Coordinates of C-alpha atoms in Angstrom, one line a residue:
M1 CA 0.0 0.0 0.0
K2 CA 1.2 3.5 -0.8
I3 CA 0.5 5.9 2.0
L4 CA 1.2 9.6 2.2
F5 CA 1.3 11.4 5.6
T6 CA 1.0 15.2 5.8
T7 CA 1.7 17.2 8.9
E8 CA 3.1 20.5 10.2
S9 CA 4.9 18.8 13.1
Y10 CA 7.3 15.9 12.4
Y11 CA 10.6 14.4 13.3
P12 CA 13.0 15.7 14.7
I13 CA 10.5 18.0 16.5
I14 CA 9.6 16.7 19.9
D15 CA 5.9 16.8 20.7
G16 CA 3.2 14.2 21.1
G17 CA 1.8 14.3 17.6
A18 CA 5.2 14.5 15.9
I19 CA 6.5 11.5 17.9
A20 CA 3.3 9.5 17.2
Q21 CA 3.4 10.2 13.5
H22 CA 7.1 9.2 13.3
R23 CA 6.5 5.9 15.0
I24 CA 3.5 4.9 13.0
V25 CA 5.2 5.8 9.7
H26 CA 8.1 3.5 10.6
E27 CA 5.8 0.8 11.8
L28 CA 3.9 0.8 8.5
I29 CA 7.2 0.7 6.6
K30 CA 8.2 -2.3 8.8
K31 CA 4.9 -3.9 7.7
G32 CA 6.0 -3.6 4.1
H33 CA 4.1 -0.4 3.0
D34 CA 5.6 2.5 1.0
V35 CA 5.1 5.4 3.3
R36 CA 6.2 9.0 2.7
V37 CA 5.7 12.3 4.5
I38 CA 5.2 15.9 3.7
A39 CA 6.3 18.2 6.5
P40 CA 7.7 21.8 6.6
A41 CA 11.3 22.4 5.9
F42 CA 13.5 24.1 8.4
S43 CA 14.5 26.8 6.0
F44 CA 12.9 28.6 3.0
K45 CA 14.0 26.0 0.4
N46 CA 12.7 22.6 -0.8
T47 CA 14.4 19.6 0.7
V48 CA 14.0 15.9 0.4
E49 CA 15.3 13.6 3.2
D50 CA 15.8 9.9 3.5
E51 CA 15.3 9.0 7.2
N52 CA 15.8 5.3 8.0
G53 CA 13.9 4.2 4.9
S54 CA 11.3 6.9 4.8
T55 CA 11.2 9.8 2.4
I56 CA 10.3 13.2 3.8
Y57 CA 9.4 16.0 1.4
R58 CA 9.8 19.4 3.0
P59 CA 8.4 22.5 1.2
P60 CA 9.9 25.9 2.1
A61 CA 8.8 27.2 5.5
F62 CA 9.4 30.0 7.9
V63 CA 9.7 30.0 11.7
L64 CA 6.3 30.3 13.4
P65 CA 6.4 33.0 16.1
F66 CA 5.0 32.6 19.6
Y67 CA 5.3 28.8 19.7
M68 CA 7.8 26.7 21.6
N69 CA 10.9 29.0 21.4
N70 CA 10.5 29.2 17.6
K71 CA 11.0 25.5 16.9
Y72 CA 7.9 25.1 14.7
H73 CA 7.9 26.0 11.0
F74 CA 5.0 27.0 8.8
A75 CA 4.8 26.3 5.0
P76 CA 2.9 29.2 3.3
F77 CA 0.9 28.4 0.1
P78 CA 2.3 24.9 -0.4
L79 CA -0.5 23.8 -2.9
V80 CA 1.7 23.5 -6.0
Y81 CA 4.4 21.6 -4.1
V82 CA 1.9 19.2 -2.4
K83 CA 0.0 18.6 -5.7
K84 CA 3.3 17.7 -7.4
I85 CA 4.3 15.2 -4.8
I86 CA 0.9 13.6 -4.9
E87 CA 0.9 13.3 -8.6
E88 CA 4.4 11.8 -8.6
F89 CA 3.8 9.4 -5.7
K90 CA 0.2 8.4 -6.5
P91 CA -0.7 7.3 -3.0
D92 CA -3.5 4.9 -2.4
V93 CA -4.4 6.7 0.9
I94 CA -3.5 10.1 2.3
N95 CA -3.4 10.5 6.1
V96 CA -3.6 14.1 7.1
C97 CA -2.3 14.7 10.7
S98 CA -2.8 18.5 11.3
P99 CA -5.4 21.0 10.1
Y100 CA -2.9 23.4 8.6
P101 CA -1.7 24.5 5.1
I102 CA 0.1 21.3 4.0
S103 CA -2.8 19.0 5.0
I104 CA -5.4 21.5 3.7
C105 CA -3.7 21.4 0.3
A106 CA -3.4 17.6 0.5
M107 CA -7.1 17.4 1.3
I108 CA -8.0 19.7 -1.7
V109 CA -5.9 17.5 -4.1
A110 CA -7.3 14.3 -2.6
K111 CA -10.8 15.4 -3.2
K112 CA -10.2 16.3 -6.8
K113 CA -8.3 13.0 -7.5
H114 CA -10.7 10.8 -5.4
I115 CA -8.0 9.6 -3.1
P116 CA -9.3 8.3 0.2
L117 CA -8.5 10.5 3.2
V118 CA -7.8 9.5 6.8
G119 CA -7.5 12.2 9.4
S120 CA -5.4 11.5 12.5
I121 CA -6.4 13.8 15.4
H122 CA -3.5 14.8 17.7
I123 CA -4.6 18.2 19.0
L124 CA -7.0 20.1 21.2
P125 CA -7.7 23.8 21.1
E126 CA -5.6 24.3 24.3
N127 CA -2.6 22.9 22.4
V128 CA -3.0 25.2 19.5
L129 CA -3.7 28.3 21.7
A130 CA -1.1 27.7 24.5
P131 CA 0.8 31.0 23.7
F132 CA -2.5 33.0 24.1
F133 CA -3.6 31.5 27.5
S134 CA -3.6 34.8 29.2
S135 CA -5.4 36.7 26.5
P136 CA -8.9 38.0 27.4
L137 CA -10.1 36.5 24.2
Y138 CA -8.9 33.0 25.1
A139 CA -12.3 31.5 25.7
T140 CA -13.6 32.8 22.4
M141 CA -10.5 31.6 20.6
V142 CA -11.1 28.1 22.1
K143 CA -14.7 28.1 20.9
Y144 CA -13.8 29.0 17.3
T145 CA -10.8 26.7 17.2
W146 CA -13.1 23.8 18.2
S147 CA -15.4 24.7 15.3
Y148 CA -12.5 24.7 12.9
L149 CA -11.0 21.4 14.1
V150 CA -14.4 19.7 13.8
Y151 CA -15.0 21.2 10.4
F152 CA -11.7 20.0 9.1
Y153 CA -11.9 16.4 10.4
N154 CA -15.5 16.1 9.2
R155 CA -14.1 16.4 5.7
V156 CA -12.0 13.2 5.9
D157 CA -13.4 9.7 5.1
W158 CA -12.4 8.2 8.5
A159 CA -10.7 9.7 11.5
T160 CA -8.4 8.2 14.2
V161 CA -7.9 9.6 17.7
P162 CA -5.6 8.1 20.4
T163 CA -8.3 7.4 23.0
Q164 CA -11.9 6.6 23.5
T165 CA -12.1 9.7 25.6
G166 CA -10.8 11.8 22.8
A167 CA -13.3 10.3 20.3
V168 CA -16.2 11.1 22.6
M169 CA -14.8 14.6 23.2
Y170 CA -14.7 15.3 19.5
Q171 CA -18.1 13.8 18.9
Q172 CA -19.7 15.9 21.5
K173 CA -18.3 19.0 19.7
G174 CA -19.9 17.8 16.4
L175 CA -17.6 15.3 14.7
K176 CA -19.8 13.2 12.4
T177 CA -17.0 11.3 10.6
S178 CA -16.5 7.7 11.6
V179 CA -13.7 7.6 14.1
S180 CA -11.5 4.8 15.5
P181 CA -9.7 5.2 18.8
I182 CA -6.2 4.0 18.0
S183 CA -3.4 4.5 20.6
N184 CA -0.4 6.6 19.7
G185 CA 1.5 3.5 20.7
V186 CA 4.8 3.0 22.4
N187 CA 7.9 1.1 21.3
T188 CA 8.0 -1.6 23.9
E189 CA 11.4 -2.7 22.5
M190 CA 12.8 0.7 23.3
F191 CA 11.0 1.5 26.5
K192 CA 11.3 -1.4 28.9
P193 CA 12.1 -2.0 32.6
T194 CA 15.4 -3.8 31.7
N195 CA 17.0 -0.6 30.4
K196 CA 20.0 0.6 32.3
G197 CA 19.9 4.2 33.5
E198 CA 22.4 4.4 36.4
Y199 CA 24.9 6.2 34.3
L200 CA 22.4 9.1 33.9
R201 CA 22.1 9.3 37.7
K202 CA 25.9 9.9 37.8
R203 CA 25.8 12.3 34.8
F204 CA 23.2 14.6 36.4
N205 CA 24.4 14.1 40.0
L206 CA 21.0 12.7 41.1
P207 CA 21.0 11.5 44.7
E208 CA 20.2 7.9 45.8
K209 CA 16.7 8.7 46.8
P210 CA 13.2 7.9 45.6
L211 CA 12.8 9.8 42.3
I212 CA 9.7 11.5 40.9
L213 CA 9.9 12.2 37.2
Y214 CA 8.3 14.6 34.8
T215 CA 9.2 14.5 31.1
G216 CA 7.9 16.8 28.4
R217 CA 7.5 20.4 27.4
I218 CA 7.5 22.9 30.3
N219 CA 4.8 25.3 29.0
Q220 CA 1.6 26.8 30.2
E221 CA -0.6 23.9 29.0
K222 CA 1.4 21.3 30.9
N223 CA 0.6 22.7 34.4
V224 CA 4.1 21.8 35.7
D225 CA 3.5 24.4 38.5
V226 CA 1.0 22.0 40.0
L227 CA 3.7 19.4 40.5
V228 CA 6.2 21.9 41.8
K229 CA 3.8 23.2 44.4
A230 CA 3.3 19.6 45.6
I231 CA 7.0 19.1 46.4
P232 CA 7.0 20.7 49.9
F233 CA 4.2 18.4 51.1
V234 CA 5.9 15.3 49.7
L235 CA 9.2 16.3 51.4
K236 CA 7.4 16.5 54.8
N237 CA 6.7 12.8 54.5
V238 CA 9.4 11.3 52.2
D239 CA 12.9 12.4 51.4
A240 CA 12.7 12.3 47.7
H241 CA 14.1 14.0 44.6
F242 CA 12.2 15.5 41.6
L243 CA 13.6 15.4 38.0
F244 CA 12.1 17.6 35.3
C245 CA 13.3 16.5 31.8
G246 CA 12.3 18.9 29.1
S247 CA 12.4 22.4 27.7
G248 CA 9.9 25.2 27.2
G249 CA 9.1 28.9 27.8
L250 CA 8.1 28.4 31.5
K251 CA 11.2 26.5 32.5
P252 CA 13.0 29.5 34.1
E253 CA 9.8 30.4 35.9
M254 CA 9.4 26.8 37.3
M255 CA 13.1 26.8 38.4
K256 CA 12.5 30.1 40.2
L257 CA 9.4 28.7 41.8
T258 CA 11.4 25.8 43.4
Q259 CA 13.7 28.4 44.9
E260 CA 10.8 30.5 46.3
L261 CA 9.4 27.3 47.9
G262 CA 12.8 26.4 49.3
V263 CA 12.9 23.0 47.5
D264 CA 15.4 23.7 44.8
S265 CA 18.0 21.4 46.4
H266 CA 15.5 18.6 45.9
T267 CA 14.9 19.3 42.2
T268 CA 16.9 18.8 39.0
F269 CA 16.0 20.4 35.7
I270 CA 17.6 19.0 32.5
D271 CA 16.9 19.5 28.8
F272 CA 15.4 16.9 26.4
L273 CA 17.7 14.0 26.2
D274 CA 19.1 12.4 23.0
W275 CA 17.2 9.3 21.9
A276 CA 20.1 7.1 22.9
D277 CA 19.6 8.2 26.5
Y278 CA 16.0 9.2 26.8
P279 CA 14.4 5.7 27.3
N280 CA 16.9 5.0 30.1
I281 CA 15.8 7.9 32.3
F282 CA 12.5 6.2 33.1
T283 CA 14.3 3.3 34.8
L284 CA 15.5 5.7 37.6
A285 CA 12.0 6.8 38.4
D286 CA 9.8 5.5 41.2
V287 CA 6.8 7.6 40.2
F288 CA 5.9 9.4 37.0
V289 CA 3.7 12.5 37.1
M290 CA 1.6 14.1 34.3
P291 CA -0.3 17.2 35.5
A292 CA -1.4 18.4 32.0
E293 CA -5.2 18.7 31.5
S294 CA -5.2 19.0 27.7
E295 CA -4.0 15.6 26.6
L296 CA -5.5 13.3 23.9
Q297 CA -3.4 10.5 25.4
S298 CA 0.1 11.5 26.6
I299 CA 2.9 9.6 24.9
V300 CA 5.3 10.2 27.8
T301 CA 2.9 8.5 30.2
L302 CA 2.8 5.6 27.8
E303 CA 6.6 5.5 27.9
A304 CA 6.5 5.5 31.7
I305 CA 4.1 2.6 32.0
A306 CA 6.0 0.6 29.4
T307 CA 9.0 0.9 31.7
G308 CA 6.9 -0.2 34.7
V309 CA 6.8 3.2 36.4
P310 CA 3.5 3.9 38.3
P311 CA 1.9 7.1 36.8
V312 CA 0.1 9.8 38.8
V313 CA -2.0 11.8 36.4
V314 CA -4.6 14.5 36.4
N315 CA -8.2 13.4 36.4
K316 CA -9.1 15.4 33.2
G317 CA -8.8 14.8 29.5
A318 CA -7.9 11.4 28.2
V319 CA -4.8 10.7 30.3
P320 CA -6.8 8.9 33.1
E321 CA -7.2 6.0 30.7
L322 CA -3.5 5.2 31.3
A323 CA -4.0 5.1 35.1
S324 CA -7.3 3.1 35.2
A325 CA -5.9 -0.4 35.4
E326 CA -4.8 -0.4 39.0
N327 CA -1.4 0.7 37.8
G328 CA -1.5 4.3 39.0
L329 CA -3.5 7.1 40.7
V330 CA -5.3 10.2 39.7
F331 CA -5.7 13.7 41.3
E332 CA -8.2 16.4 40.6
P333 CA -7.1 19.4 38.4
Q334 CA -4.9 22.0 40.1
D335 CA -5.0 20.0 43.4
S336 CA -1.3 19.9 44.4
N337 CA -2.1 18.5 47.8
Q338 CA -3.9 15.5 46.4
L339 CA -1.1 15.0 43.9
A340 CA 1.4 15.0 46.8
C341 CA -0.7 12.5 48.8
N342 CA -0.7 10.2 45.8
I343 CA 3.0 10.4 45.4
V344 CA 3.6 9.7 49.1
S345 CA 1.2 6.8 49.0
I346 CA 3.1 5.1 46.3
L347 CA 6.6 5.9 47.7
S348 CA 5.6 4.6 51.1
D349 CA 4.2 1.3 50.0
E350 CA 6.7 -1.1 48.3
K351 CA 4.0 -3.7 47.7
L352 CA 1.7 -1.2 46.1
R353 CA 4.6 0.0 43.9
N354 CA 5.4 -3.5 42.7
T355 CA 1.7 -4.2 42.0
M356 CA 1.4 -1.0 40.0
K357 CA 4.6 -1.8 38.1
A358 CA 3.2 -5.2 37.0
N359 CA -0.1 -3.7 36.0
S360 CA 1.6 -0.9 34.1
L361 CA 3.6 -3.4 32.1
R362 CA 0.5 -5.4 31.4
L363 CA -1.3 -2.3 30.2
S364 CA 1.5 -1.2 27.9
E365 CA 1.2 -4.5 25.9
Q366 CA -2.1 -3.2 24.5
H367 CA -0.3 -0.1 23.1
S368 CA 2.5 -1.9 21.3
M369 CA 3.4 -0.4 17.9
N370 CA 2.7 -3.7 16.2
A371 CA -0.9 -3.6 17.4
V372 CA -1.2 0.1 16.5
G373 CA 0.1 -0.5 13.0
T374 CA -2.4 -3.3 12.4
Q375 CA -5.3 -1.0 13.4
Y376 CA -4.1 1.6 11.0
E377 CA -4.0 -0.9 8.2
Q378 CA -7.6 -1.9 9.0
V379 CA -8.7 1.7 8.7
Y380 CA -6.9 2.2 5.4
E381 CA -8.6 -1.0 4.1
K382 CA -12.0 0.3 5.1
V383 CA -11.6 3.6 3.2
L384 CA -10.1 1.9 0.2
G385 CA -13.3 0.0 0.0
F386 CA -15.5 3.1 0.0
P387 CA -17.2 4.2 -3.2
K388 CA -15.2 7.0 -4.9
K389 CA -16.6 10.5 -4.1
S390 CA -15.6 14.1 -4.6

């Protein structure tokens, strides 16, 4: 099968959607399909890359302001470029992964050429609008962003979304397109409890204490401050250390907050790790925390449970699905005290910790990339069987 993915966020960018798309592309290649990608270039010129067996076409793009320290790029008016790639490649299916110019152009061409369209949903309005959180128009912007997202994905033949919660959320907002909940997936060969991470403890001078881990962007939408504010309460009960692995606009502010709370000696902030090191950091953790409320799944939480780390997650959005198999605990939004109590409960009970570890590993098996790839194949086979329409 010839499959074309279109997206505005792709490898080597680090965010949930980019990582999920990169993994499914390579899983489908592994299954014998010819899979190619159109994503923005990192300069204003056309480039074509060969990345571990996949071809990435990159139209000219410029840096998108406001977002993530300028790491995102935006391809203006890519219709001619996208049309050319589609006509040359002649895909059986086009999988659009973001509702921006590249995928809009792919949708236009697909409709004219009667190519089946699958739409993979990886975002919520809160993700799109994170830089504008403090704007007085934020609530109105969320409303209209929802309208656009639903409009866009109602134009595909079939949609995928990482969780059942996400599917219901979109359907309640007006999604009529048939939708399949398909996990973002996790590479259980890469993320596993037998990984060795002690060298990272030495590299970052981490103490021999129970370790609470957060990995991901440190931006407004991730609510990292809720975890930081929980630290003083945890330390009253357990002598622990907190590791924040990631980058983002709020990182300096969070580091300052630990100083104001007098807990900076119990915290370590590091940047995103290279892929050779990143899976190993989870093996140092006794608890993983995800305080973000706007998650359609949370890939980093998947990576934690695949390594056997008990997750403590906020009881909002789709992320509670990854802590609902007696493998972790949930806390109410913005409730740092409840978050702290959950961390203390796990750290104080070795038997509970071991039970949660076993349950996490069992749950992660359902999210293997092999299973995810098979489900995508089934969706493609469905749309290929549809009558041709404009």
